[in-house]
Amino acid sequence: MKSHLSSVVLLGLAGLANAFTYERLDKNNALLLILDMQEGLFSLARDFDHTTYRNAMYAHASLGKAFDLPVVMSSSSDTGPNGPLPDEFLAMYPNAPLIKRQGEVNAWDNPQFREAVIAANKSQIIIGGITTDVCTTFLALSLREAGYSVWANHEASGTTSTNIRDMANERMRAAGVQVVSYFAILCELMRDWRNTPGAKELFPVLDQYMPAYGMVARAHRAAVQNGTVLSGEDILP
């Protein structure tokens, strides 16, 4: 009897293991949201170094240009202390919907915003915003409830402490939100360096927003163009 029960349990566990489906971001089915990354709210993003976080915001915004994604932007009370979105974002996407919310904390509560997301007709939503625990999380949970697949750019959302950030990310993960890095999003959308966009288009993007990887490409270029194998290097395995 015990042996039979053990077999049933093992079969059940095997079934659970095989039930996982790896969902990949699809550049043809993804929408980029730029949420409340406002000049006044920027000071609330204290869970990252400010220089690092500013770079992450701009990297997030640039994904739309790099992969020709539809973009929806939204701000909250931009004539007050929250301030406007950076001019560079507006210049990147002069024709993208920009929903200026005047009271709704959760962007999904704004009919214009909701209509803009629905009109994009994409099922995968890439999101980043300030703050992680409020603006990003509230919208991410609403999008999940509405049936969307949500990808939260961990680096592009900022809040007042690492503790609050971690709790917010846990809350989103529990709802099925995929909390991932900028590089993970970029590589999911690209899939293959030989694609278009691929190495040719994206190495300059990485050089600007992820300089560690840009330097990998630069070092390789220098080695190929000007490199000399030093004595001792030639015998390394």
Short mmCIF file of C-alpha atoms in Angstrom, two decimals, residues 29-180:
data_model
loop_
_atom_site.label_atom_id
_atom_site.label_comp_id
_atom_site.label_asym_id
_atom_site.label_seq_id
_atom_site.Cartn_x
_atom_site.Cartn_y
_atom_site.Cartn_z
CA ASN A 29 2.84 41.18 -28.84
CA ALA A 30 4.30 43.54 -26.24
CA LEU A 31 3.34 47.01 -25.03
CA LEU A 32 5.71 49.29 -23.11
CA LEU A 33 4.30 51.38 -20.26
CA ILE A 34 6.17 54.40 -18.90
CA LEU A 35 4.42 55.08 -15.63
CA ASP A 36 4.85 58.11 -13.39
CA MET A 37 8.61 58.40 -14.00
CA GLN A 38 8.25 62.07 -13.16
CA GLU A 39 10.92 64.58 -12.31
CA GLY A 40 9.39 65.38 -8.93
CA LEU A 41 8.77 61.76 -7.98
CA PHE A 42 12.34 60.82 -8.89
CA SER A 43 13.51 61.84 -5.41
CA LEU A 44 11.34 59.09 -3.88
CA ALA A 45 13.38 56.41 -5.64
CA ARG A 46 15.82 55.79 -2.80
CA ASP A 47 16.26 52.04 -3.13
CA PHE A 48 18.83 52.57 -5.89
CA ASP A 49 21.68 55.01 -6.28
CA HIS A 50 20.18 58.01 -8.08
CA THR A 51 22.65 57.86 -10.97
CA THR A 52 21.95 54.15 -11.43
CA TYR A 53 18.21 54.64 -11.26
CA ARG A 54 18.15 57.55 -13.70
CA ASN A 55 20.01 55.37 -16.19
CA ALA A 56 17.52 52.54 -15.58
CA MET A 57 14.56 54.85 -16.26
CA TYR A 58 16.00 55.97 -19.58
CA ALA A 59 16.97 52.40 -20.49
CA HIS A 60 13.39 51.30 -19.86
CA ALA A 61 12.00 54.11 -21.98
CA SER A 62 14.40 53.28 -24.81
CA LEU A 63 13.02 49.74 -25.19
CA GLY A 64 10.17 51.07 -27.28
CA LYS A 65 12.55 52.65 -29.79
CA ALA A 66 14.90 49.66 -29.86
CA PHE A 67 12.14 47.14 -30.62
CA ASP A 68 9.52 49.36 -32.25
CA LEU A 69 7.06 48.64 -29.44
CA PRO A 70 3.84 50.57 -28.96
CA VAL A 71 4.14 52.85 -25.93
CA VAL A 72 1.64 54.32 -23.49
CA MET A 73 2.83 56.96 -21.02
CA SER A 74 1.08 58.27 -17.96
CA SER A 75 1.77 60.86 -15.29
CA SER A 76 0.07 61.72 -12.03
CA SER A 77 -0.76 65.33 -11.08
CA ASP A 78 2.06 66.63 -13.24
CA THR A 79 1.30 70.30 -12.51
CA GLY A 80 1.94 69.74 -8.81
CA PRO A 81 4.98 68.51 -6.87
CA ASN A 82 5.15 65.26 -8.88
CA GLY A 83 6.36 67.26 -11.88
CA PRO A 84 6.34 66.28 -15.55
CA LEU A 85 7.80 63.30 -17.36
CA PRO A 86 11.31 64.04 -18.70
CA ASP A 87 11.27 65.90 -22.01
CA GLU A 88 13.45 63.16 -23.53
CA PHE A 89 10.66 60.63 -23.09
CA LEU A 90 8.17 62.92 -24.81
CA ALA A 91 10.64 63.49 -27.65
CA MET A 92 11.13 59.73 -28.07
CA TYR A 93 7.41 59.14 -28.47
CA PRO A 94 5.71 62.32 -29.70
CA ASN A 95 2.72 60.37 -31.00
CA ALA A 96 2.28 57.94 -28.12
CA PRO A 97 -0.75 58.31 -25.83
CA LEU A 98 0.14 60.42 -22.79
CA ILE A 99 -2.49 60.13 -20.10
CA LYS A 100 -2.21 62.91 -17.52
CA ARG A 101 -4.10 61.57 -14.50
CA GLN A 102 -5.34 64.20 -12.11
CA GLY A 103 -6.34 62.02 -9.17
CA GLU A 104 -6.32 58.29 -9.86
CA VAL A 105 -3.50 56.56 -7.98
CA ASN A 106 -4.00 53.33 -9.92
CA ALA A 107 -3.65 54.19 -13.61
CA TRP A 108 -6.10 51.40 -14.51
CA ASP A 109 -8.85 53.43 -12.79
CA ASN A 110 -8.45 56.11 -15.45
CA PRO A 111 -10.76 55.36 -18.43
CA GLN A 112 -8.46 57.03 -20.98
CA PHE A 113 -5.47 55.04 -19.82
CA ARG A 114 -7.42 51.81 -19.82
CA GLU A 115 -8.70 52.51 -23.34
CA ALA A 116 -5.16 53.26 -24.58
CA VAL A 117 -3.86 49.94 -23.25
CA ILE A 118 -6.78 48.01 -24.71
CA ALA A 119 -6.43 49.80 -28.06
CA ALA A 120 -2.80 48.67 -28.35
CA ASN A 121 -4.16 45.12 -28.67
CA LYS A 122 -1.14 43.47 -27.03
CA SER A 123 -1.30 40.78 -24.37
CA GLN A 124 2.16 41.27 -22.82
CA ILE A 125 2.75 44.44 -20.83
CA ILE A 126 6.21 45.72 -19.83
CA ILE A 127 5.99 48.12 -16.93
CA GLY A 128 8.21 50.36 -14.83
CA GLY A 129 7.35 53.33 -12.64
CA ILE A 130 7.54 55.34 -9.45
CA THR A 131 6.76 54.13 -6.89
CA THR A 132 7.24 50.37 -7.03
CA ASP A 133 4.84 49.58 -4.18
CA VAL A 134 2.03 51.89 -5.32
CA CYS A 135 1.95 52.99 -8.96
CA THR A 136 3.71 49.95 -10.42
CA THR A 137 2.19 47.31 -8.15
CA PHE A 138 -1.39 48.61 -8.25
CA LEU A 139 -1.37 48.74 -12.04
CA ALA A 140 0.40 45.39 -12.39
CA LEU A 141 -2.21 43.68 -10.22
CA SER A 142 -5.05 45.30 -12.15
CA LEU A 143 -3.52 44.22 -15.44
CA ARG A 144 -3.16 40.65 -14.18
CA GLU A 145 -6.79 40.70 -13.09
CA ALA A 146 -7.74 41.90 -16.58
CA GLY A 147 -5.95 38.90 -18.11
CA TYR A 148 -2.69 40.46 -19.26
CA SER A 149 0.77 38.96 -18.94
CA VAL A 150 2.80 41.52 -16.98
CA TRP A 151 6.56 41.97 -16.95
CA ALA A 152 7.81 44.38 -14.29
CA ASN A 153 11.23 45.86 -15.00
CA HIS A 154 12.77 45.52 -11.55
CA GLU A 155 15.42 48.15 -12.20
CA ALA A 156 13.05 50.73 -13.69
CA SER A 157 10.74 51.01 -10.69
CA GLY A 158 11.89 52.90 -7.63
CA THR A 159 10.56 53.45 -4.13
CA THR A 160 11.56 54.73 -0.71
CA SER A 161 13.52 51.72 0.62
CA THR A 162 14.85 48.32 -0.36
CA ASN A 163 12.53 46.69 2.19
CA ILE A 164 9.45 48.25 0.60
CA ARG A 165 10.72 47.35 -2.87
CA ASP A 166 11.21 43.71 -1.88
CA MET A 167 7.73 43.45 -0.38
CA ALA A 168 6.18 45.02 -3.47
CA ASN A 169 8.03 42.63 -5.77
CA GLU A 170 6.89 39.68 -3.67
CA ARG A 171 3.30 40.89 -3.90
CA MET A 172 3.52 41.16 -7.68
CA ARG A 173 5.17 37.75 -8.06
CA ALA A 174 2.41 36.18 -5.99
CA ALA A 175 -0.06 37.52 -8.56
CA GLY A 176 1.88 36.06 -11.47
CA VAL A 177 3.79 39.17 -12.46
CA GLN A 178 7.23 38.40 -13.90
CA VAL A 179 9.69 40.65 -12.07
CA VAL A 180 12.80 40.75 -14.22
#
